[in-house]
Coordinates of C-alpha atoms in Angstrom, one line a residue:
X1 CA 2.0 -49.8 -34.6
X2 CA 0.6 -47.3 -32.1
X3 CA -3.1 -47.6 -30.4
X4 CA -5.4 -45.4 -31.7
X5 CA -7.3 -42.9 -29.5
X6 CA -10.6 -41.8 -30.5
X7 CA -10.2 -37.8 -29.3
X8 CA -7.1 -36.1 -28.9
X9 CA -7.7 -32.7 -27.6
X10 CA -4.9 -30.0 -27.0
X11 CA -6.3 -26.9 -24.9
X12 CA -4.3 -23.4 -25.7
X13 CA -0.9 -22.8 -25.1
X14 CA 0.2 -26.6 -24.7
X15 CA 3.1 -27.6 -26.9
X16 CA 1.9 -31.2 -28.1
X17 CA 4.8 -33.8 -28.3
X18 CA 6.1 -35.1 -31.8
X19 CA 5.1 -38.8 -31.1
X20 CA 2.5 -39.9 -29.0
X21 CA 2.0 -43.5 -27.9
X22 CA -0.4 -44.8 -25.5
X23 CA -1.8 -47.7 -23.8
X24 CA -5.7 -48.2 -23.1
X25 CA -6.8 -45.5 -21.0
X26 CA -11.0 -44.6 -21.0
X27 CA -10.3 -40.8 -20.2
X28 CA -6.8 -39.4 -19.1
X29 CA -7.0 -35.6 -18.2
X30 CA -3.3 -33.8 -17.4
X31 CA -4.3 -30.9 -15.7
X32 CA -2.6 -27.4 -15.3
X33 CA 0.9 -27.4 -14.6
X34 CA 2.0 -31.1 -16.3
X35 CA 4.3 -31.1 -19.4
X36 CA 2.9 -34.1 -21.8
X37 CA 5.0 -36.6 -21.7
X38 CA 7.3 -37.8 -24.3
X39 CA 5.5 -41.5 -24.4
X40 CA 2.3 -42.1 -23.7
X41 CA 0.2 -45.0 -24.7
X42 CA -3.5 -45.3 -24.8
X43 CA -5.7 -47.6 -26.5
X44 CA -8.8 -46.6 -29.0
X45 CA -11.8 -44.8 -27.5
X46 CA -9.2 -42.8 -25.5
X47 CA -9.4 -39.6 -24.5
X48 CA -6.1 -37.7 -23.7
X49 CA -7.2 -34.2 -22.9
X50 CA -4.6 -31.6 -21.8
X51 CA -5.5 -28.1 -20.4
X52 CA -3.8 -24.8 -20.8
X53 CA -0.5 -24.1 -19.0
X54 CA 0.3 -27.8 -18.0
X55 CA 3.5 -29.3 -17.5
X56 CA 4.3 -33.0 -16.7
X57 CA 7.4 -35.0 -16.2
X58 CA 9.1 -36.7 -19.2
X59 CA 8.8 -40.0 -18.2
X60 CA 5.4 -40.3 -17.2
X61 CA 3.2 -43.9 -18.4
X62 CA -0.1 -43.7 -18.1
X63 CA -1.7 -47.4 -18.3
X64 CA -4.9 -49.4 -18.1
X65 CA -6.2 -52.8 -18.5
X66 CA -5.3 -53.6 -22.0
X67 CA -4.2 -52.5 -25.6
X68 CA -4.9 -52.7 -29.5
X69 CA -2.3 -51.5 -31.9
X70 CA -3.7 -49.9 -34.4
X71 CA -2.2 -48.0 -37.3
X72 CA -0.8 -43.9 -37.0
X73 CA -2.5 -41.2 -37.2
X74 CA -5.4 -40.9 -35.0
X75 CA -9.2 -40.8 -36.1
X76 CA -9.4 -37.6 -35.3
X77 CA -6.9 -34.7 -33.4
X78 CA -8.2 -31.3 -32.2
X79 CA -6.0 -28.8 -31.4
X80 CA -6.9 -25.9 -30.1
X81 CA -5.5 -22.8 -31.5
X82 CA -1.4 -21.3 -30.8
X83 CA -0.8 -25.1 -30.0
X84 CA 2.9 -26.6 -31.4
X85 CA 1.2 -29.4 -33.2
X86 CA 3.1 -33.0 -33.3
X87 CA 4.2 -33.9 -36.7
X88 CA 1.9 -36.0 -39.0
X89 CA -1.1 -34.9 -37.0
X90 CA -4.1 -32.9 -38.6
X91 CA -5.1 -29.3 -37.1
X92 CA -8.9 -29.2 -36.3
X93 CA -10.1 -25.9 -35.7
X94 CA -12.9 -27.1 -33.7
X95 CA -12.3 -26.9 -29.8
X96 CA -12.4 -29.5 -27.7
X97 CA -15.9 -29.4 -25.4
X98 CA -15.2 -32.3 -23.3
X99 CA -14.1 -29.9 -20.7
X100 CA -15.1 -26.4 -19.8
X101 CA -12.5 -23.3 -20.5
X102 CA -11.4 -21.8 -17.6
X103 CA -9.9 -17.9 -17.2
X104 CA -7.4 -19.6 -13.9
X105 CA -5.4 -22.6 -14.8
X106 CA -5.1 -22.6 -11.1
X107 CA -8.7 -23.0 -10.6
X108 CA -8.8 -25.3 -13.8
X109 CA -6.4 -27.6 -11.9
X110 CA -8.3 -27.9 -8.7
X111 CA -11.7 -28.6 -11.0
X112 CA -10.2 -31.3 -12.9
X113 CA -8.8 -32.9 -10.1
X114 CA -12.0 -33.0 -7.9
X115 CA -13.8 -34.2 -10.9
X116 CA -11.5 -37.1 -12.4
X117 CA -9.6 -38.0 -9.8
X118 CA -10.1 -41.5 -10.4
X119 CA -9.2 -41.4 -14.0
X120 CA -5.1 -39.6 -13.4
X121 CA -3.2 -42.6 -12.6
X122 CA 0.4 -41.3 -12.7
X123 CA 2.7 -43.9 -11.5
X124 CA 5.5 -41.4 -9.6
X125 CA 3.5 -40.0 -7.3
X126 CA 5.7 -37.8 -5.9
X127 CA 5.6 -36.0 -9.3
X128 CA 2.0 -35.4 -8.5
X129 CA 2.1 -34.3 -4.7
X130 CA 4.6 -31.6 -6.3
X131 CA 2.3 -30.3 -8.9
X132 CA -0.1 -30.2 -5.9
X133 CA 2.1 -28.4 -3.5
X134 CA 3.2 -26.1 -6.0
X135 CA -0.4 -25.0 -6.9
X136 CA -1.2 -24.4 -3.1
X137 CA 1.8 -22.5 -3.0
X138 CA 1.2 -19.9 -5.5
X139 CA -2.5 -19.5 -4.0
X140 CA -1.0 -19.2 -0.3
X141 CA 1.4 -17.0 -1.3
X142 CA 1.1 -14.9 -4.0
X143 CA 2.6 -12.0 -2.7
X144 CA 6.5 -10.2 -2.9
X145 CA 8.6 -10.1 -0.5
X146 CA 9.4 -6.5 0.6
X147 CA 12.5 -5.5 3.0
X148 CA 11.0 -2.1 3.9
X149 CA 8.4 0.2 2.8
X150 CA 10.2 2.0 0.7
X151 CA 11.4 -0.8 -1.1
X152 CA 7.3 -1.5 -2.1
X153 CA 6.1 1.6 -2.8
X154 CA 9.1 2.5 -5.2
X155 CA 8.1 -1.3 -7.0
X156 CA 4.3 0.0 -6.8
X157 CA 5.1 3.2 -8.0
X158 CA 6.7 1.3 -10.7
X159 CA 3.9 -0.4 -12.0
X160 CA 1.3 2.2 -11.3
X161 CA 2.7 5.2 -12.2
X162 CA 4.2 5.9 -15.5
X163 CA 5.9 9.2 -15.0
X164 CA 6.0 11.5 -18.4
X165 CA 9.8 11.8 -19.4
X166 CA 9.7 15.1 -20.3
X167 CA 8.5 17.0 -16.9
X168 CA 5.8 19.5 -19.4
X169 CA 4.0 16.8 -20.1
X170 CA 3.3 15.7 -16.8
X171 CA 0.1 16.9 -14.8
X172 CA 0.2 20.4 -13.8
X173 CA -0.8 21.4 -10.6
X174 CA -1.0 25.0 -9.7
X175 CA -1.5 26.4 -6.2
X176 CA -1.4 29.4 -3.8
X177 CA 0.2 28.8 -0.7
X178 CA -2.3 30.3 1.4
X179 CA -5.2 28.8 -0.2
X180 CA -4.2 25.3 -1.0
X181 CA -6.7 23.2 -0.2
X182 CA -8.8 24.7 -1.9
X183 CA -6.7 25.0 -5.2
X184 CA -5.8 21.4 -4.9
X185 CA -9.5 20.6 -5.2
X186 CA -10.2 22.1 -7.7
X187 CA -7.1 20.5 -9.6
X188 CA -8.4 17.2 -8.7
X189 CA -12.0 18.4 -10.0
X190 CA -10.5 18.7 -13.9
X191 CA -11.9 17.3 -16.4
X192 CA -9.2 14.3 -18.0
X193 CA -7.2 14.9 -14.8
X194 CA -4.4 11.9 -15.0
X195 CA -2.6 11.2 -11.8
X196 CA -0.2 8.4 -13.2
X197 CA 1.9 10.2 -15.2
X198 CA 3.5 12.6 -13.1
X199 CA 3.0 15.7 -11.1
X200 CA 4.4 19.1 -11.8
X201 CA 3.7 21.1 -9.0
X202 CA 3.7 25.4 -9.6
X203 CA 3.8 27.8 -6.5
X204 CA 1.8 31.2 -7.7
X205 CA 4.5 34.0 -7.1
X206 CA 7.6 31.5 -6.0
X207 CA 10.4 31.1 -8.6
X208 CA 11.3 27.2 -8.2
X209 CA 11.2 24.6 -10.8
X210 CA 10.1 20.8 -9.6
X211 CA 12.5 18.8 -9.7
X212 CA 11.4 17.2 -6.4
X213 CA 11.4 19.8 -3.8
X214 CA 8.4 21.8 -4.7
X215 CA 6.4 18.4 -4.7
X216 CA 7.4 17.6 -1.2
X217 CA 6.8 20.7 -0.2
X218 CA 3.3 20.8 -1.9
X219 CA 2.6 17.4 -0.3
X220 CA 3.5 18.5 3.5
X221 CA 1.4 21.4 3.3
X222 CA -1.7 19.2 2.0
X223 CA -1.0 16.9 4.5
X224 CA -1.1 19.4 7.2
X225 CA -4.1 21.4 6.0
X226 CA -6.1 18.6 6.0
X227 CA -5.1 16.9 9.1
X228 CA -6.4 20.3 10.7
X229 CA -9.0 20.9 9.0
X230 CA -12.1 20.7 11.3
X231 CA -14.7 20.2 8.5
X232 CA -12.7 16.9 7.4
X233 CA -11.0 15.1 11.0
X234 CA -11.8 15.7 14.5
X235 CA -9.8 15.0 17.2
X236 CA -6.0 15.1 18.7
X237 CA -3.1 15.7 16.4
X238 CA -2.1 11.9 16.6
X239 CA -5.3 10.2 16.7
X240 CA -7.7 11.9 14.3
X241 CA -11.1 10.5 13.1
X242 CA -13.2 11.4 10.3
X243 CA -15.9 14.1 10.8
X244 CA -19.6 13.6 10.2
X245 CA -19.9 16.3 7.3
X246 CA -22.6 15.9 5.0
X247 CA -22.1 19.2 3.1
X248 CA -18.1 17.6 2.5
X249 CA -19.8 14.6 1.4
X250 CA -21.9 15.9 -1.0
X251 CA -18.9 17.4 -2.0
X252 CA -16.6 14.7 -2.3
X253 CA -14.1 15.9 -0.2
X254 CA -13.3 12.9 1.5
X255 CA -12.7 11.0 -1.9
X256 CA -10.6 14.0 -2.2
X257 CA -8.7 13.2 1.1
X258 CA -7.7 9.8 -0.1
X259 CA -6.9 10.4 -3.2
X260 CA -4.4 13.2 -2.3
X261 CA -2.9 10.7 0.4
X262 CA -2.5 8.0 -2.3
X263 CA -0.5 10.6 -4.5
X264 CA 1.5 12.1 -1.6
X265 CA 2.6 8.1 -0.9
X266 CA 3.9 7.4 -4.5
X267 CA 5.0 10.9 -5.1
X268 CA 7.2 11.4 -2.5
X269 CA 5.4 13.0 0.0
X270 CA 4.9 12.8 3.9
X271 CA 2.5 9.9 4.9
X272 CA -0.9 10.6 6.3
X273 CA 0.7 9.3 10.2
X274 CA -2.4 10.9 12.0
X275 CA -5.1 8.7 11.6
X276 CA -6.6 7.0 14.8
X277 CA -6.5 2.9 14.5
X278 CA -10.4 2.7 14.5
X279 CA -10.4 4.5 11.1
X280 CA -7.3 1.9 9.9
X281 CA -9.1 -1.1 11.2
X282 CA -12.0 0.1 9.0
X283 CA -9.8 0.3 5.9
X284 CA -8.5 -3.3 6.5
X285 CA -11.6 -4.8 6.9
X286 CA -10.9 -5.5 10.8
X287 CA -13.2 -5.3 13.7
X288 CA -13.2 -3.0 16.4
X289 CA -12.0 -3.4 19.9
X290 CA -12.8 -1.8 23.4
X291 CA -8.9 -0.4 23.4
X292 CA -10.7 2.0 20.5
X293 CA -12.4 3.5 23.1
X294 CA -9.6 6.5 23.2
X295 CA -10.5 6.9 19.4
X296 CA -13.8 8.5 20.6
X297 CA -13.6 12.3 20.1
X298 CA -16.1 13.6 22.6
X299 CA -13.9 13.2 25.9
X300 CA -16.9 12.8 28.4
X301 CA -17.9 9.6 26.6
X302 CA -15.0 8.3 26.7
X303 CA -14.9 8.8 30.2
X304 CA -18.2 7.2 31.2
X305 CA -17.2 4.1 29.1
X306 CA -14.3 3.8 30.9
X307 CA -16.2 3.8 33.6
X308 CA -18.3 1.0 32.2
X309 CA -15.1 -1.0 31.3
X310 CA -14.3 -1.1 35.2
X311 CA -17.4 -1.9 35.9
X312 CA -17.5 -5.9 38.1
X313 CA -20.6 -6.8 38.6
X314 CA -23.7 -6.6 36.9
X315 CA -25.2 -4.5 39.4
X316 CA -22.8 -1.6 38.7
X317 CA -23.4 -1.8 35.1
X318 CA -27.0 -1.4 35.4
X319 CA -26.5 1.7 38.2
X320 CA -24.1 3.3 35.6
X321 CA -26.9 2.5 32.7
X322 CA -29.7 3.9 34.8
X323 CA -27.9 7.1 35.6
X324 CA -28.1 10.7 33.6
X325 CA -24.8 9.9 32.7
X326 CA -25.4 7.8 30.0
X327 CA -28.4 9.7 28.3
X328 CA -26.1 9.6 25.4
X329 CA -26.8 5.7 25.2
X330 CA -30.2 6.4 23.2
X331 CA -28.8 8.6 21.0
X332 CA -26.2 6.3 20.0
X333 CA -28.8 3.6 19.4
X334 CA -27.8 1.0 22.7
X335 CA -31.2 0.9 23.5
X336 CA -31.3 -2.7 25.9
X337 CA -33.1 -2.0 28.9
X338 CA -31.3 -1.5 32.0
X339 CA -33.0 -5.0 33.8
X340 CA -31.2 -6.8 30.7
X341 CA -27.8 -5.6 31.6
X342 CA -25.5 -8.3 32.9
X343 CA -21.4 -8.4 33.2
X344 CA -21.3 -11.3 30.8
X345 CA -22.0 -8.8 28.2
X346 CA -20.2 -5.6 29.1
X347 CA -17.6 -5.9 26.3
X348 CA -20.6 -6.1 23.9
X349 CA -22.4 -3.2 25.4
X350 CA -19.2 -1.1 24.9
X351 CA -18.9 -2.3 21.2
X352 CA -21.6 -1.2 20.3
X353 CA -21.3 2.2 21.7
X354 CA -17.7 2.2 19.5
X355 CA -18.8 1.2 16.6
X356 CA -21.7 3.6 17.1
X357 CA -19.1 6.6 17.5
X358 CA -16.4 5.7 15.2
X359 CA -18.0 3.9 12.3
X360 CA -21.8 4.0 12.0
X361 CA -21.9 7.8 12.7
X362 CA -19.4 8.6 9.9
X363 CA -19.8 5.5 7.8
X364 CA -20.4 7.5 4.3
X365 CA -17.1 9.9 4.8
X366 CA -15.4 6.5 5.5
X367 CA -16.7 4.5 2.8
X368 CA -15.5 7.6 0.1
X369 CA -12.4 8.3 2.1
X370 CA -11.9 4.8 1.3
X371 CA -12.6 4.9 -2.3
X372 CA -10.4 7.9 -2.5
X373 CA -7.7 5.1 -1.6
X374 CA -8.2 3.3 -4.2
X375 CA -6.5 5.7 -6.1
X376 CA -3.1 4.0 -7.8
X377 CA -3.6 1.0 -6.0
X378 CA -3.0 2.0 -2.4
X379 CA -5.7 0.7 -0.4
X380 CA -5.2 -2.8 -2.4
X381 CA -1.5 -1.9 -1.1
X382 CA -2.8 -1.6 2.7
X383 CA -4.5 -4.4 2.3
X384 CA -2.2 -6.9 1.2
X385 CA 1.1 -5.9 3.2
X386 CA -0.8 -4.5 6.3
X387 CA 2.7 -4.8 8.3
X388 CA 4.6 -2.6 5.9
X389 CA 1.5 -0.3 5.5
X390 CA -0.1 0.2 8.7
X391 CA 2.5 2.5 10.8
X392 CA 2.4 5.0 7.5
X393 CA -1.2 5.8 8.9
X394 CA -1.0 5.8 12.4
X395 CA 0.7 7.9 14.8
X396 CA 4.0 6.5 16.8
X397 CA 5.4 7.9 19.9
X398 CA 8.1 7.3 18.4
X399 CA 9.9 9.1 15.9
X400 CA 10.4 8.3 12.4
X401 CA 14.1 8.7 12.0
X402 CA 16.5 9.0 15.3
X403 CA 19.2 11.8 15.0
X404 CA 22.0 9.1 14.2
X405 CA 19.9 8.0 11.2
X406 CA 19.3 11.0 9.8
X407 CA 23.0 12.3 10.0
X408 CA 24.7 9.0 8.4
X409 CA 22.1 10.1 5.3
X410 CA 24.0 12.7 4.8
X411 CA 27.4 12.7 1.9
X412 CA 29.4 15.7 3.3
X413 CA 32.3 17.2 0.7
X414 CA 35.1 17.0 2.1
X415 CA 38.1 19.3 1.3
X416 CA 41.7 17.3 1.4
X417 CA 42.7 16.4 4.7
X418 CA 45.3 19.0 5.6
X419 CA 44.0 21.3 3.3
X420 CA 43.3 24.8 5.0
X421 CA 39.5 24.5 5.1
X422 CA 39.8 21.5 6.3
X423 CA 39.6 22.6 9.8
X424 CA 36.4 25.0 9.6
X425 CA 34.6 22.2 8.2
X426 CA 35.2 19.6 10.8
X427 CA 34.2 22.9 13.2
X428 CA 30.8 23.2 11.2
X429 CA 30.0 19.6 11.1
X430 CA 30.9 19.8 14.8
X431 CA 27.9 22.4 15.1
X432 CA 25.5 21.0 12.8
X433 CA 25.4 17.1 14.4
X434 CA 25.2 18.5 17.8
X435 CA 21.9 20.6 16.2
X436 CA 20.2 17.9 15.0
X437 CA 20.6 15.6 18.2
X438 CA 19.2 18.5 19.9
X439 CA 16.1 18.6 17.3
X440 CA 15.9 14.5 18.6
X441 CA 14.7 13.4 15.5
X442 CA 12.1 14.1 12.8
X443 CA 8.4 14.3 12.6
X444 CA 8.3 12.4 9.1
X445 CA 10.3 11.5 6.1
X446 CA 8.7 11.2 2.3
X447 CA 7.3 7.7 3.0
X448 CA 8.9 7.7 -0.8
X449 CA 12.6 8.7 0.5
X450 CA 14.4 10.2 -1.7
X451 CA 15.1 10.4 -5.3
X452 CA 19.0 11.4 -4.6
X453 CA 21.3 11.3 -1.9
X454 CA 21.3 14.0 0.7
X455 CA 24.5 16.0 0.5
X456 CA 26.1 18.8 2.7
X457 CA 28.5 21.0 0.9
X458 CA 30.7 24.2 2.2
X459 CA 30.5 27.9 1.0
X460 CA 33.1 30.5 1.6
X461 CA 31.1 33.5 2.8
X462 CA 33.0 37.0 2.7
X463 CA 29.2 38.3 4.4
X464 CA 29.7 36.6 8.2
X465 CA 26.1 37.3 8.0
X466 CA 25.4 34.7 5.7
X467 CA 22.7 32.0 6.8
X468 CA 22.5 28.4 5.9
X469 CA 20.9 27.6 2.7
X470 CA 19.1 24.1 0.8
X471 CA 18.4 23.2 -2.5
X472 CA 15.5 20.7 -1.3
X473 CA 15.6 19.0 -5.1
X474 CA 19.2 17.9 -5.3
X475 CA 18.5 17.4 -1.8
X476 CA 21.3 19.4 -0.7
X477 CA 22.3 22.0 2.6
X478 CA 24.7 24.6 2.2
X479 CA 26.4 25.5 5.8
X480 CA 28.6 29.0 5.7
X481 CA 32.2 28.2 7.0
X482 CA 32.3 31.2 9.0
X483 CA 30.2 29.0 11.7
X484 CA 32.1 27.7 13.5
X485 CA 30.4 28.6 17.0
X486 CA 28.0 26.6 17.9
X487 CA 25.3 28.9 20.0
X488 CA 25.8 31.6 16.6
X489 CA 25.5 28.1 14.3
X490 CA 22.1 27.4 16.2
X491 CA 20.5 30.9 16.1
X492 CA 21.3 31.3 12.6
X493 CA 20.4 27.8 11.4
X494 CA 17.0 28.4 13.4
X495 CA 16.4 32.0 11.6
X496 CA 17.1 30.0 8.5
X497 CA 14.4 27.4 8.4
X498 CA 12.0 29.6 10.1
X499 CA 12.5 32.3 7.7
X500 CA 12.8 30.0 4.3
X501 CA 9.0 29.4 3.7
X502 CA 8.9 30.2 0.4
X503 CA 10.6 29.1 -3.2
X504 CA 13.4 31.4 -4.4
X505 CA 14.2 33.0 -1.5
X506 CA 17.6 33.6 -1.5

């Protein structure tokens, strides 16, 4: 004889168990994460309500003060539907309303807990601190581990992106190499234009099919354009700033901007390593600090607020505030009058002046440069793995790849030791590592990587002429054995980059 609840309710996706037994309980709730257990007693007038997703352990009681037995089945069972029923139990269409449905079990968990607390008695108690902890857990930390930025944006490119197999059927983007920017707009402008499912890039006049390279390629010259372009950024080559351009507004040319640096990231292009950290603070939701100060295109401010910075008494702010020097301060909306001025609040009055400069004077090109992030996913991306992230959008001293690096990337062919070539390769390779330590490293690598291994191989050339040669979508470099010298290897590796600028050349 079993005890007879009153209610037994079975929220979605809850496999119910065969037998159910229980022992007088008023109202039992096993929240998310809690397997039912495989006896449970309660008495009649019960309510044993289980929520979506739960898991408890197997030998769980739940008890009160007393029980009736009664005869098998229930009054009445509701189970809710895609539920494993128990056997001998009748399925009730009706859901159960004791409790509200919930779109997060998580969040279902902590309601039900705050709200009944006193009515989930579960004798191991360690069982429970686990469910607990486990919960917390996921909330706290939700997010994958990544070993290197590479390693994340191939996953996110994964899940984003899903690349057409057949490269025709991926978006086609055609351009002019002297005109590119504005091309590339006018791509992005399309009607129906779908930037998850490839990119098949086409240089007007250049005989190269993408297979990589011409993307790359495509990508680094974007990059470039827009870093320089005055309408868009302002300031050094390492520290730019967005410009206050209503006309490129209107325009949308700095959704534009992030849009194109969201593809260049999954596509395998160069990352956008020129932006000061006042405009990446901006992106992560940070504040602004008086070290921002450099940020500040116009040089001569930046120079009186260093002045202000130095500043040790509250007499020398208010000289410095009083003088023509800072006539600038009303434009720029610090409008405190100079008898207020005290040293307590220097670093406030020099906020202000930053965030007037680097945020408030450009805050609509910010706010669509940052939409333009949102593109694939990337400035969610920033956001959550800011370490990984950041040093993709700001400048470092230092470069991305050292010499060393960038030669051990490198699968050289080999002919057999003792062969006769064997000799004039070694000589080459000789050449071409002392060139690249003299280049001391790169400017920037496809933030991407690359889709194959880099590869140097050998060609016999008859014509002593012959330069050095790449195929930038295998990756691989072709060095002539005939050089052998190094000052002859340098000159002509030099006329070969300088020279190549174009697809197809041979």
């Amino acid at each position: 004889m079993l005890a007879q609840p009153s209610s037994l309710c079975v929220s979605p996706s809850v496999h119910a168990p065969t037998n159910v037994s229980a022992s007088n309980v008023n109202d039992v709730v096993v929240s998310p994460s809690v397997n039912l257990p495989v006896d449970v007693s309660a008495s009649p007038s019960a309510t044993l309500s289980v929520m979506p997703s739960v898991y408890a352990p197997t030998a769980v009681s739940v008890s009160s003060l007393s029980s009736a037995p009664v005869s098998y089945p229930p009054q009445s069972v509701q189970v809710s539907p895609s539920i494993s029923a128990p056997t001998n139990v009748s399925v009730l269409t009706t859901p159960s309303t004791l409790h509200p449905q919930f779109n997060d079990p998580q969040q279902e968990y902590i309601e039900i807990l705050s709200d009944n607390s006193d009515e989930l008695t579960i004798e191991d108690s360690n069982v429970q601190l686990a469910i607990e902890e486990s919960v917390s857990y996921r909330l706290q930390n939700d997010l994958t581990h990544f070993d290197s930025v590479e390693e994340l944006l191939k996953h996110h490119a994964l899940m984003k992106c899903f690349v057409a197999v057949i490269p025709e059927d991926r978006q086609n983007i055609v351009v002019r190499r002297k005109h590119i920017w504005n091309d590339v707009k006018r791509s992005l402008k399309r009607p129906g234009f779908n930037d998850n499912i490839g990119l098949l890039i086409n240089f007007i006049g250049e005989d190269a099919h993408d297979a990589g390279g011409p993307r790359r390629e495509f990508f680094r010259l974007v990059m470039s354009s827009m870093s320089r372009d005055g309408n868009l950024f302002t300031g050094p080559p390492s520290n730019k700033t967005l410009t206050h351009n209503v006309i490129a507004l209107q325009r949308n040319e700095f959704h534009i901007c992030g849009h194109l640096i969201a593809l260049s990231l999954l596509y395998g292009g160069p990352a956008p390593n020129f932006l000061s950290k006042s405009v990446v603070a901006y992106l992560l939701d940070e504040p602004l600090d008086t070290t921002m100060i450099e940020d500040i295109p116009d040089s001569d401010i930046q120079s009186s607020l260093h002045k202000l910075l130095d500043a040790s008494s509250s007499e020398e702010l208010r000289a410095l505030f009083n003088s023509s020097e800072f006539d600038f301060r009303f434009d720029a909306g610090v409008t405190i009058s100079v008898s207020a001025v005290k040293i307590e609040e220097k670093e406030e009055l020099i906020l202000a002046f930053v965030n007037n400069y680097l945020i408030y004077s450009c805050k609509g090109e910010l706010d669509q440069f940052k939409n333009g992030l949102k593109s694939l996913g990337i400035l969610e991306l920033l956001q959550q793995y800011p370490t990984l992230m950041k040093p993709l959008f700001v400048y470092s001293k230092e470069p991305c790849m050292k010499a060393t690096t960038f030669l051990k990337m490198f699968t050289i062919k080999w002919s057999p030791e003792g062969s006769n070539t064997r000799e004039s390769e070694e000589a080459v390779i000789y050449c071409w590592t002392n060139y690249v330590h003299q280049c001391a490293g790169l400017d920037c690598i496809p933030a991407l990587g690359f889709a194959s291994p880099l590869e140097i191989e050998f060609i016999k050339d008859n014509d002593k002429g012959r330069l050095p040669s790449a195929s930038t979508c295998t990756p691989a470099l072709y060095l002539p054995l005939s050089l052998t010298d190094e000052d002859i290897f340098f000159e002509r590796m030099d006329t070969a980059i300088i020279g190549a600028q174009m697809f197809g050349v041979p």
